[in-house]
Amino acid sequence: MTLRTTPTPGAPGLRLLITGANGQVGWNLERTLAPLGEVIALTRDQLDLADLDAVAQTVRDTGAKIVVNAAAYTAVDKAESEPDLAHAINALAPARMAAELVKIGGTLIHYSTDYVFDGAKTGAYVEDDPTGPLGVYGGTKLEGEQGIIATGCAHVILRTSWVYDVRGKNFLRTVLRLAKDRDELRMVGDQFGAPTWARTIAEATAAIAVQILRQPGEPDCAARGLFHLTSSGQTSWAGFAKAILEDYEDLVDWPAETGEFGGELKARRVVEITTDEYPTPAKRPRNSMLSNSKIQAAFGITMPEWRGQLRLAMQDAIR
Ligand SMILES: NC(=O)c1ccc[n+]([C@@H]2O[C@H](COP(=O)([O-])OP(=O)(O)OC[C@H]3O[C@@H](n4cnc5c(N)ncnc54)[C@H](OP(=O)(O)O)[C@@H]3O)[C@@H](O)[C@H]2O)c1
């Protein structure tokens, strides 16, 4: 197996392992963690999380001080018809990583989701609110959290929401693709959450990793546990789509620029529809709002507002 590694002379012997290196968060992590040590970033081809023995062996062989698990089965609707595979990747594999890390005294940083909640709460969810996943994906992600915690491994579990980037599979790129094809976009207006840029998640993760590495030996309990990590503010899917189109219209100089982040949009308006008008195999929570207060207190991380972050992400892709 050929490993993608970033050697760092400044931190001899310190290794960080990233799984899911071609995903939205994983791709950004390979860049934001680079200054901290030798980064081993593995794609699905290099480490398949469905192979639990390979997961355990890789954690052992790399001897990583920190493992950041950015790999996941994220196809929310498809998970309804592939529950066993989703369970293996989202629940069993993270627990197996954690069990190996206990033996070598490492820390697992892992991502979870707003979909562990049923969305019935009024106001933002806090970490110890009762869970109630509405589908297989959310259920398997919840089991992943519980499996990690049960091993006693030092861990930071970050529940995030509505992740997007200018690469990878996500809502932003779907909106732009559809807007070049259709006269209007019909988007759900009664589910609320915080779109969160994968780069910001990766940057916050690096800040957390720095703090973990500064505490060798006995882990500081305040800096371990389950946290929410999303952009500030809130919108609906329809609001998110409108903002994407607004930024695109502002930033793209068409027809001079072509390609995915270039060319003219056909759709000029977003029509709000209800969840009932857009049935999907997996139900989604109406309220995906997560409070960031705990991570702010523990790590001093203040997550920026989603609207400004979207603008920066679009600027990255366009100019
Ligand atoms: N996306 C969201 O809206 C969202 C929302 C809340 C929480 N999260 C959580 O945030 C974390 C990062 O998500 P993301 O948005 O970066 O997801 P993503 O872009 O879908 O990336 C997931 C990565 O996992 C890889 N993967 C899938 N099955 C695998 C397997 N069997 N073995 C190894 N790798 C496998 C995928 O590989 P391929 O590239 O080969 O497909 C992909 O690179 C995940 O834990 C996710 O549950 C995401």
PDB file of C-alpha atoms in Angstrom, residues 8-284:
ATOM      1  CA  THR A   8       7.237  17.535   8.561  1.00  0.00           C
ATOM      2  CA  PRO A   9      10.803  18.034   9.803  1.00  0.00           C
ATOM      3  CA  GLY A  10       9.579  20.133  12.749  1.00  0.00           C
ATOM      4  CA  ALA A  11       7.680  17.332  14.421  1.00  0.00           C
ATOM      5  CA  PRO A  12       9.745  14.139  14.218  1.00  0.00           C
ATOM      6  CA  GLY A  13       7.894  10.963  15.066  1.00  0.00           C
ATOM      7  CA  LEU A  14       4.471  12.569  15.447  1.00  0.00           C
ATOM      8  CA  ARG A  15       1.956  10.939  13.159  1.00  0.00           C
ATOM      9  CA  LEU A  16      -1.636  11.803  12.385  1.00  0.00           C
ATOM     10  CA  LEU A  17      -3.835   9.427  10.419  1.00  0.00           C
ATOM     11  CA  ILE A  18      -6.768  10.668   8.310  1.00  0.00           C
ATOM     12  CA  THR A  19      -9.358   8.299   6.845  1.00  0.00           C
ATOM     13  CA  GLY A  20     -11.697   9.271   4.014  1.00  0.00           C
ATOM     14  CA  ALA A  21      -9.033  11.536   2.485  1.00  0.00           C
ATOM     15  CA  ASN A  22     -11.013  12.121  -0.706  1.00  0.00           C
ATOM     16  CA  GLY A  23     -14.131  13.303   1.120  1.00  0.00           C
ATOM     17  CA  GLN A  24     -15.045  16.953   1.670  1.00  0.00           C
ATOM     18  CA  VAL A  25     -13.690  17.121   5.206  1.00  0.00           C
ATOM     19  CA  GLY A  26     -10.881  14.589   4.655  1.00  0.00           C
ATOM     20  CA  TRP A  27      -9.479  16.481   1.675  1.00  0.00           C
ATOM     21  CA  ASN A  28      -9.317  19.702   3.671  1.00  0.00           C
ATOM     22  CA  LEU A  29      -7.875  17.938   6.721  1.00  0.00           C
ATOM     23  CA  GLU A  30      -4.897  16.725   4.740  1.00  0.00           C
ATOM     24  CA  ARG A  31      -4.040  20.395   4.251  1.00  0.00           C
ATOM     25  CA  THR A  32      -4.925  21.870   7.649  1.00  0.00           C
ATOM     26  CA  LEU A  33      -3.212  19.132   9.699  1.00  0.00           C
ATOM     27  CA  ALA A  34       0.017  19.257   7.669  1.00  0.00           C
ATOM     28  CA  PRO A  35       1.827  21.673  10.037  1.00  0.00           C
ATOM     29  CA  LEU A  36       1.232  19.399  13.038  1.00  0.00           C
ATOM     30  CA  GLY A  37       3.246  16.353  12.061  1.00  0.00           C
ATOM     31  CA  GLU A  38       3.525  13.557   9.532  1.00  0.00           C
ATOM     32  CA  VAL A  39       0.092  13.212   8.008  1.00  0.00           C
ATOM     33  CA  ILE A  40      -0.957   9.838   6.631  1.00  0.00           C
ATOM     34  CA  ALA A  41      -4.084  10.421   4.577  1.00  0.00           C
ATOM     35  CA  LEU A  42      -5.859   7.303   3.340  1.00  0.00           C
ATOM     36  CA  THR A  43      -8.585   7.150   0.725  1.00  0.00           C
ATOM     37  CA  ARG A  44     -11.231   4.436   0.545  1.00  0.00           C
ATOM     38  CA  ASP A  45      -9.020   2.514  -1.916  1.00  0.00           C
ATOM     39  CA  GLN A  46      -6.200   2.491   0.623  1.00  0.00           C
ATOM     40  CA  LEU A  47      -8.318   1.713   3.687  1.00  0.00           C
ATOM     41  CA  ASP A  48     -11.842   0.354   3.362  1.00  0.00           C
ATOM     42  CA  LEU A  49     -13.641   0.857   6.663  1.00  0.00           C
ATOM     43  CA  ALA A  50     -15.857  -2.121   5.935  1.00  0.00           C
ATOM     44  CA  ASP A  51     -12.735  -4.262   6.494  1.00  0.00           C
ATOM     45  CA  LEU A  52     -12.534  -4.040  10.276  1.00  0.00           C
ATOM     46  CA  ASP A  53      -9.321  -6.052  10.609  1.00  0.00           C
ATOM     47  CA  ALA A  54      -7.610  -3.725   8.125  1.00  0.00           C
ATOM     48  CA  VAL A  55      -8.859  -0.754  10.179  1.00  0.00           C
ATOM     49  CA  ALA A  56      -7.334  -2.175  13.354  1.00  0.00           C
ATOM     50  CA  GLN A  57      -4.076  -3.119  11.661  1.00  0.00           C
ATOM     51  CA  THR A  58      -3.678   0.314  10.042  1.00  0.00           C
ATOM     52  CA  VAL A  59      -4.152   2.109  13.358  1.00  0.00           C
ATOM     53  CA  ARG A  60      -1.590  -0.238  14.945  1.00  0.00           C
ATOM     54  CA  ASP A  61       0.932  -0.057  12.106  1.00  0.00           C
ATOM     55  CA  THR A  62       0.867   3.712  11.725  1.00  0.00           C
ATOM     56  CA  GLY A  63       1.080   4.259  15.496  1.00  0.00           C
ATOM     57  CA  ALA A  64      -0.710   7.568  15.029  1.00  0.00           C
ATOM     58  CA  LYS A  65      -1.028   9.803  18.071  1.00  0.00           C
ATOM     59  CA  ILE A  66      -4.244  11.191  16.628  1.00  0.00           C
ATOM     60  CA  VAL A  67      -6.598   9.459  14.190  1.00  0.00           C
ATOM     61  CA  VAL A  68      -9.102  11.721  12.449  1.00  0.00           C
ATOM     62  CA  ASN A  69     -11.918   9.631  11.036  1.00  0.00           C
ATOM     63  CA  ALA A  70     -13.418  11.595   8.157  1.00  0.00           C
ATOM     64  CA  ALA A  71     -14.623   8.491   6.300  1.00  0.00           C
ATOM     65  CA  ALA A  72     -18.295   7.682   6.547  1.00  0.00           C
ATOM     66  CA  TYR A  73     -21.212   6.202   4.675  1.00  0.00           C
ATOM     67  CA  THR A  74     -22.900   9.546   3.922  1.00  0.00           C
ATOM     68  CA  ALA A  75     -25.509   8.582   1.299  1.00  0.00           C
ATOM     69  CA  VAL A  76     -28.479   9.332   3.551  1.00  0.00           C
ATOM     70  CA  ASP A  77     -31.214   7.912   1.291  1.00  0.00           C
ATOM     71  CA  LYS A  78     -29.217   4.959  -0.031  1.00  0.00           C
ATOM     72  CA  ALA A  79     -28.465   3.902   3.549  1.00  0.00           C
ATOM     73  CA  GLU A  80     -32.127   2.924   3.902  1.00  0.00           C
ATOM     74  CA  SER A  81     -31.502   0.030   1.492  1.00  0.00           C
ATOM     75  CA  GLU A  82     -27.918  -0.740   2.647  1.00  0.00           C
ATOM     76  CA  PRO A  83     -28.241  -0.737   6.444  1.00  0.00           C
ATOM     77  CA  ASP A  84     -25.609  -3.412   7.046  1.00  0.00           C
ATOM     78  CA  LEU A  85     -22.926  -1.606   5.055  1.00  0.00           C
ATOM     79  CA  ALA A  86     -23.801   1.745   6.658  1.00  0.00           C
ATOM     80  CA  HIS A  87     -23.635   0.075  10.081  1.00  0.00           C
ATOM     81  CA  ALA A  88     -20.228  -1.461   9.389  1.00  0.00           C
ATOM     82  CA  ILE A  89     -18.717   1.843   8.205  1.00  0.00           C
ATOM     83  CA  ASN A  90     -20.450   4.284  10.543  1.00  0.00           C
ATOM     84  CA  ALA A  91     -20.787   2.220  13.711  1.00  0.00           C
ATOM     85  CA  LEU A  92     -18.394  -0.758  13.804  1.00  0.00           C
ATOM     86  CA  ALA A  93     -15.314   0.795  12.179  1.00  0.00           C
ATOM     87  CA  PRO A  94     -15.036   3.867  14.469  1.00  0.00           C
ATOM     88  CA  ALA A  95     -15.430   1.634  17.538  1.00  0.00           C
ATOM     89  CA  ARG A  96     -12.675  -0.636  16.222  1.00  0.00           C
ATOM     90  CA  MET A  97     -10.381   2.365  15.674  1.00  0.00           C
ATOM     91  CA  ALA A  98     -11.095   3.523  19.206  1.00  0.00           C
ATOM     92  CA  ALA A  99     -10.386   0.079  20.668  1.00  0.00           C
ATOM     93  CA  GLU A 100      -6.955   0.027  18.964  1.00  0.00           C
ATOM     94  CA  LEU A 101      -6.180   3.575  20.070  1.00  0.00           C
ATOM     95  CA  VAL A 102      -6.815   2.623  23.699  1.00  0.00           C
ATOM     96  CA  LYS A 103      -3.889   0.179  23.406  1.00  0.00           C
ATOM     97  CA  ILE A 104      -1.468   2.785  22.057  1.00  0.00           C
ATOM     98  CA  GLY A 105      -2.738   5.776  24.047  1.00  0.00           C
ATOM     99  CA  GLY A 106      -3.926   7.749  21.020  1.00  0.00           C
ATOM    100  CA  THR A 107      -6.901  10.058  20.542  1.00  0.00           C
ATOM    101  CA  LEU A 108      -9.724   9.622  18.039  1.00  0.00           C
ATOM    102  CA  ILE A 109     -11.296  12.686  16.454  1.00  0.00           C
ATOM    103  CA  HIS A 110     -14.531  11.613  14.805  1.00  0.00           C
ATOM    104  CA  TYR A 111     -17.443  13.349  13.064  1.00  0.00           C
ATOM    105  CA  SER A 112     -21.116  12.808  13.660  1.00  0.00           C
ATOM    106  CA  THR A 113     -24.274  14.518  12.520  1.00  0.00           C
ATOM    107  CA  ASP A 114     -27.367  16.569  13.290  1.00  0.00           C
ATOM    108  CA  TYR A 115     -29.298  13.547  11.933  1.00  0.00           C
ATOM    109  CA  VAL A 116     -28.935  11.839  15.334  1.00  0.00           C
ATOM    110  CA  PHE A 117     -31.849  14.094  16.382  1.00  0.00           C
ATOM    111  CA  ASP A 118     -35.500  13.929  15.307  1.00  0.00           C
ATOM    112  CA  GLY A 119     -35.725  17.698  14.774  1.00  0.00           C
ATOM    113  CA  ALA A 120     -38.788  18.170  16.974  1.00  0.00           C
ATOM    114  CA  LYS A 121     -37.067  20.514  19.462  1.00  0.00           C
ATOM    115  CA  THR A 122     -37.684  24.251  19.365  1.00  0.00           C
ATOM    116  CA  GLY A 123     -34.301  25.994  19.448  1.00  0.00           C
ATOM    117  CA  ALA A 124     -30.756  24.699  19.038  1.00  0.00           C
ATOM    118  CA  TYR A 125     -29.863  21.214  20.233  1.00  0.00           C
ATOM    119  CA  VAL A 126     -27.247  20.838  22.961  1.00  0.00           C
ATOM    120  CA  GLU A 127     -25.007  17.785  23.264  1.00  0.00           C
ATOM    121  CA  ASP A 128     -26.986  15.961  25.939  1.00  0.00           C
ATOM    122  CA  ASP A 129     -30.411  16.467  24.394  1.00  0.00           C
ATOM    123  CA  PRO A 130     -32.175  13.152  23.792  1.00  0.00           C
ATOM    124  CA  THR A 131     -31.381  11.638  20.399  1.00  0.00           C
ATOM    125  CA  GLY A 132     -33.931  10.089  18.053  1.00  0.00           C
ATOM    126  CA  PRO A 133     -32.601   9.444  14.546  1.00  0.00           C
ATOM    127  CA  LEU A 134     -35.237   9.307  11.826  1.00  0.00           C
ATOM    128  CA  GLY A 135     -33.311   7.043   9.433  1.00  0.00           C
ATOM    129  CA  VAL A 136     -30.587   4.435   9.028  1.00  0.00           C
ATOM    130  CA  TYR A 137     -27.790   6.957   8.414  1.00  0.00           C
ATOM    131  CA  GLY A 138     -28.528   8.908  11.611  1.00  0.00           C
ATOM    132  CA  GLY A 139     -29.003   5.672  13.543  1.00  0.00           C
ATOM    133  CA  THR A 140     -25.659   4.232  12.459  1.00  0.00           C
ATOM    134  CA  LYS A 141     -23.860   7.531  13.181  1.00  0.00           C
ATOM    135  CA  LEU A 142     -25.357   7.517  16.694  1.00  0.00           C
ATOM    136  CA  GLU A 143     -24.154   3.941  17.213  1.00  0.00           C
ATOM    137  CA  GLY A 144     -20.704   5.104  16.087  1.00  0.00           C
ATOM    138  CA  GLU A 145     -20.668   7.756  18.819  1.00  0.00           C
ATOM    139  CA  GLN A 146     -21.775   5.233  21.430  1.00  0.00           C
ATOM    140  CA  GLY A 147     -19.295   2.600  20.261  1.00  0.00           C
ATOM    141  CA  ILE A 148     -16.361   4.995  20.557  1.00  0.00           C
ATOM    142  CA  ILE A 149     -17.391   6.197  24.004  1.00  0.00           C
ATOM    143  CA  ALA A 150     -17.868   2.610  25.241  1.00  0.00           C
ATOM    144  CA  THR A 151     -14.206   1.738  24.516  1.00  0.00           C
ATOM    145  CA  GLY A 152     -12.939   4.380  26.969  1.00  0.00           C
ATOM    146  CA  CYS A 153     -10.677   5.799  24.243  1.00  0.00           C
ATOM    147  CA  ALA A 154      -9.680   9.471  24.486  1.00  0.00           C
ATOM    148  CA  HIS A 155     -11.957  11.045  21.913  1.00  0.00           C
ATOM    149  CA  VAL A 156     -13.395  14.220  20.443  1.00  0.00           C
ATOM    150  CA  ILE A 157     -16.638  13.595  18.582  1.00  0.00           C
ATOM    151  CA  LEU A 158     -17.802  16.556  16.509  1.00  0.00           C
ATOM    152  CA  ARG A 159     -21.420  16.647  15.375  1.00  0.00           C
ATOM    153  CA  THR A 160     -21.709  18.894  12.362  1.00  0.00           C
ATOM    154  CA  SER A 161     -24.410  19.683   9.779  1.00  0.00           C
ATOM    155  CA  TRP A 162     -25.144  20.447   6.122  1.00  0.00           C
ATOM    156  CA  VAL A 163     -21.497  20.096   5.020  1.00  0.00           C
ATOM    157  CA  TYR A 164     -20.505  21.602   1.675  1.00  0.00           C
ATOM    158  CA  ASP A 165     -17.372  22.474  -0.263  1.00  0.00           C
ATOM    159  CA  VAL A 166     -16.511  23.541  -3.789  1.00  0.00           C
ATOM    160  CA  ARG A 167     -15.492  19.955  -4.559  1.00  0.00           C
ATOM    161  CA  GLY A 168     -17.021  16.605  -3.678  1.00  0.00           C
ATOM    162  CA  LYS A 169     -20.670  15.574  -3.539  1.00  0.00           C
ATOM    163  CA  ASN A 170     -22.776  18.272  -1.940  1.00  0.00           C
ATOM    164  CA  PHE A 171     -25.762  20.626  -2.103  1.00  0.00           C
ATOM    165  CA  LEU A 172     -23.785  23.612  -3.437  1.00  0.00           C
ATOM    166  CA  ARG A 173     -22.621  21.777  -6.539  1.00  0.00           C
ATOM    167  CA  THR A 174     -26.032  20.165  -7.044  1.00  0.00           C
ATOM    168  CA  VAL A 175     -27.702  23.593  -6.951  1.00  0.00           C
ATOM    169  CA  LEU A 176     -25.324  25.011  -9.556  1.00  0.00           C
ATOM    170  CA  ARG A 177     -25.745  21.989 -11.811  1.00  0.00           C
ATOM    171  CA  LEU A 178     -29.537  22.197 -11.623  1.00  0.00           C
ATOM    172  CA  ALA A 179     -29.553  25.981 -12.060  1.00  0.00           C
ATOM    173  CA  LYS A 180     -27.836  25.644 -15.421  1.00  0.00           C
ATOM    174  CA  ASP A 181     -30.455  23.160 -16.544  1.00  0.00           C
ATOM    175  CA  ARG A 182     -33.798  24.356 -15.184  1.00  0.00           C
ATOM    176  CA  ASP A 183     -35.822  27.575 -15.273  1.00  0.00           C
ATOM    177  CA  GLU A 184     -36.510  27.514 -11.541  1.00  0.00           C
ATOM    178  CA  LEU A 185     -35.362  25.533  -8.535  1.00  0.00           C
ATOM    179  CA  ARG A 186     -37.835  23.983  -6.092  1.00  0.00           C
ATOM    180  CA  MET A 187     -36.162  23.651  -2.687  1.00  0.00           C
ATOM    181  CA  VAL A 188     -37.377  22.642   0.756  1.00  0.00           C
ATOM    182  CA  GLY A 189     -38.134  25.704   2.884  1.00  0.00           C
ATOM    183  CA  ASP A 190     -39.268  24.093   6.140  1.00  0.00           C
ATOM    184  CA  GLN A 191     -36.090  22.328   7.280  1.00  0.00           C
ATOM    185  CA  PHE A 192     -33.654  24.574   9.139  1.00  0.00           C
ATOM    186  CA  GLY A 193     -29.946  24.182   9.781  1.00  0.00           C
ATOM    187  CA  ALA A 194     -26.505  25.723   9.414  1.00  0.00           C
ATOM    188  CA  PRO A 195     -24.580  25.067   6.189  1.00  0.00           C
ATOM    189  CA  THR A 196     -21.012  24.340   7.288  1.00  0.00           C
ATOM    190  CA  TRP A 197     -17.982  24.668   5.004  1.00  0.00           C
ATOM    191  CA  ALA A 198     -15.747  21.573   5.076  1.00  0.00           C
ATOM    192  CA  ARG A 199     -12.688  23.821   5.237  1.00  0.00           C
ATOM    193  CA  THR A 200     -13.904  25.472   8.439  1.00  0.00           C
ATOM    194  CA  ILE A 201     -14.491  22.055   9.991  1.00  0.00           C
ATOM    195  CA  ALA A 202     -10.946  21.040   9.022  1.00  0.00           C
ATOM    196  CA  GLU A 203      -9.492  24.261  10.435  1.00  0.00           C
ATOM    197  CA  ALA A 204     -11.384  23.873  13.703  1.00  0.00           C
ATOM    198  CA  THR A 205     -10.198  20.258  13.865  1.00  0.00           C
ATOM    199  CA  ALA A 206      -6.579  21.403  13.505  1.00  0.00           C
ATOM    200  CA  ALA A 207      -7.074  23.880  16.356  1.00  0.00           C
ATOM    201  CA  ILE A 208      -8.480  21.059  18.497  1.00  0.00           C
ATOM    202  CA  ALA A 209      -5.614  18.730  17.548  1.00  0.00           C
ATOM    203  CA  VAL A 210      -3.077  21.372  18.614  1.00  0.00           C
ATOM    204  CA  GLN A 211      -4.703  21.539  22.026  1.00  0.00           C
ATOM    205  CA  ILE A 212      -4.736  17.740  22.361  1.00  0.00           C
ATOM    206  CA  LEU A 213      -1.054  17.538  21.457  1.00  0.00           C
ATOM    207  CA  ARG A 214      -0.206  20.160  24.074  1.00  0.00           C
ATOM    208  CA  GLN A 215      -1.573  17.867  26.778  1.00  0.00           C
ATOM    209  CA  PRO A 216       0.627  14.757  26.659  1.00  0.00           C
ATOM    210  CA  GLY A 217      -0.055  12.052  29.219  1.00  0.00           C
ATOM    211  CA  GLU A 218      -3.215  12.358  31.261  1.00  0.00           C
ATOM    212  CA  PRO A 219      -5.963  13.702  28.976  1.00  0.00           C
ATOM    213  CA  ASP A 220      -7.684  16.890  30.113  1.00  0.00           C
ATOM    214  CA  CYS A 221     -11.293  15.816  30.464  1.00  0.00           C
ATOM    215  CA  ALA A 222     -12.633  19.252  29.478  1.00  0.00           C
ATOM    216  CA  ALA A 223     -10.993  18.774  26.097  1.00  0.00           C
ATOM    217  CA  ARG A 224     -12.442  15.332  25.472  1.00  0.00           C
ATOM    218  CA  GLY A 225     -15.987  14.317  24.704  1.00  0.00           C
ATOM    219  CA  LEU A 226     -18.885  15.038  22.399  1.00  0.00           C
ATOM    220  CA  PHE A 227     -19.282  18.510  20.874  1.00  0.00           C
ATOM    221  CA  HIS A 228     -21.401  20.338  18.323  1.00  0.00           C
ATOM    222  CA  LEU A 229     -19.476  22.144  15.569  1.00  0.00           C
ATOM    223  CA  THR A 230     -21.482  23.972  12.916  1.00  0.00           C
ATOM    224  CA  SER A 231     -21.509  27.412  11.347  1.00  0.00           C
ATOM    225  CA  SER A 232     -23.361  30.111  13.266  1.00  0.00           C
ATOM    226  CA  GLY A 233     -26.747  31.293  12.079  1.00  0.00           C
ATOM    227  CA  GLN A 234     -29.416  29.339  10.310  1.00  0.00           C
ATOM    228  CA  THR A 235     -31.289  29.019   7.055  1.00  0.00           C
ATOM    229  CA  SER A 236     -33.451  26.560   5.127  1.00  0.00           C
ATOM    230  CA  TRP A 237     -32.375  24.523   2.082  1.00  0.00           C
ATOM    231  CA  ALA A 238     -34.251  27.085  -0.025  1.00  0.00           C
ATOM    232  CA  GLY A 239     -32.389  29.939   1.715  1.00  0.00           C
ATOM    233  CA  PHE A 240     -29.085  28.154   1.161  1.00  0.00           C
ATOM    234  CA  ALA A 241     -29.898  27.696  -2.545  1.00  0.00           C
ATOM    235  CA  LYS A 242     -30.844  31.385  -2.921  1.00  0.00           C
ATOM    236  CA  ALA A 243     -27.558  32.442  -1.341  1.00  0.00           C
ATOM    237  CA  ILE A 244     -25.575  30.172  -3.684  1.00  0.00           C
ATOM    238  CA  LEU A 245     -27.289  31.702  -6.731  1.00  0.00           C
ATOM    239  CA  GLU A 246     -26.787  35.254  -5.370  1.00  0.00           C
ATOM    240  CA  ASP A 247     -23.062  34.719  -4.855  1.00  0.00           C
ATOM    241  CA  TYR A 248     -22.697  33.070  -8.223  1.00  0.00           C
ATOM    242  CA  GLU A 249     -24.423  35.976  -9.989  1.00  0.00           C
ATOM    243  CA  ASP A 250     -22.209  38.463  -8.096  1.00  0.00           C
ATOM    244  CA  LEU A 251     -18.920  36.689  -8.612  1.00  0.00           C
ATOM    245  CA  VAL A 252     -19.004  35.001 -12.001  1.00  0.00           C
ATOM    246  CA  ASP A 253     -18.092  37.124 -14.957  1.00  0.00           C
ATOM    247  CA  TRP A 254     -19.905  35.140 -17.656  1.00  0.00           C
ATOM    248  CA  PRO A 255     -19.562  34.370 -20.433  1.00  0.00           C
ATOM    249  CA  ALA A 256     -15.843  35.051 -19.899  1.00  0.00           C
ATOM    250  CA  GLU A 257     -15.560  32.261 -17.336  1.00  0.00           C
ATOM    251  CA  THR A 258     -16.629  28.746 -18.224  1.00  0.00           C
ATOM    252  CA  GLY A 259     -16.655  25.355 -16.563  1.00  0.00           C
ATOM    253  CA  GLU A 260     -18.471  24.377 -13.389  1.00  0.00           C
ATOM    254  CA  PHE A 261     -17.979  27.743 -11.703  1.00  0.00           C
ATOM    255  CA  GLY A 262     -18.608  29.703 -14.890  1.00  0.00           C
ATOM    256  CA  GLY A 263     -21.261  30.122 -17.548  1.00  0.00           C
ATOM    257  CA  GLU A 264     -24.769  31.517 -17.371  1.00  0.00           C
ATOM    258  CA  LEU A 265     -27.432  30.272 -14.976  1.00  0.00           C
ATOM    259  CA  LYS A 266     -30.834  29.454 -16.407  1.00  0.00           C
ATOM    260  CA  ALA A 267     -32.658  29.428 -13.062  1.00  0.00           C
ATOM    261  CA  ARG A 268     -33.101  32.888 -11.589  1.00  0.00           C
ATOM    262  CA  ARG A 269     -35.453  32.002  -8.755  1.00  0.00           C
ATOM    263  CA  VAL A 270     -35.898  29.495  -5.988  1.00  0.00           C
ATOM    264  CA  VAL A 271     -39.420  28.330  -5.164  1.00  0.00           C
ATOM    265  CA  GLU A 272     -39.896  27.198  -1.575  1.00  0.00           C
ATOM    266  CA  ILE A 273     -41.631  23.867  -1.166  1.00  0.00           C
ATOM    267  CA  THR A 274     -42.508  21.832   1.914  1.00  0.00           C
ATOM    268  CA  THR A 275     -40.889  18.612   3.094  1.00  0.00           C
ATOM    269  CA  ASP A 276     -44.128  16.803   2.232  1.00  0.00           C
ATOM    270  CA  GLU A 277     -43.810  17.975  -1.375  1.00  0.00           C
ATOM    271  CA  TYR A 278     -40.328  16.413  -1.616  1.00  0.00           C
ATOM    272  CA  PRO A 279     -40.603  12.859  -0.271  1.00  0.00           C
ATOM    273  CA  THR A 280     -37.287  11.039   0.225  1.00  0.00           C
ATOM    274  CA  PRO A 281     -36.525   7.454   1.323  1.00  0.00           C
ATOM    275  CA  ALA A 282     -34.983   8.781   4.577  1.00  0.00           C
ATOM    276  CA  LYS A 283     -36.798  11.348   6.692  1.00  0.00           C
ATOM    277  CA  ARG A 284     -34.824  14.466   7.653  1.00  0.00           C
TER     278      ARG A 284
END
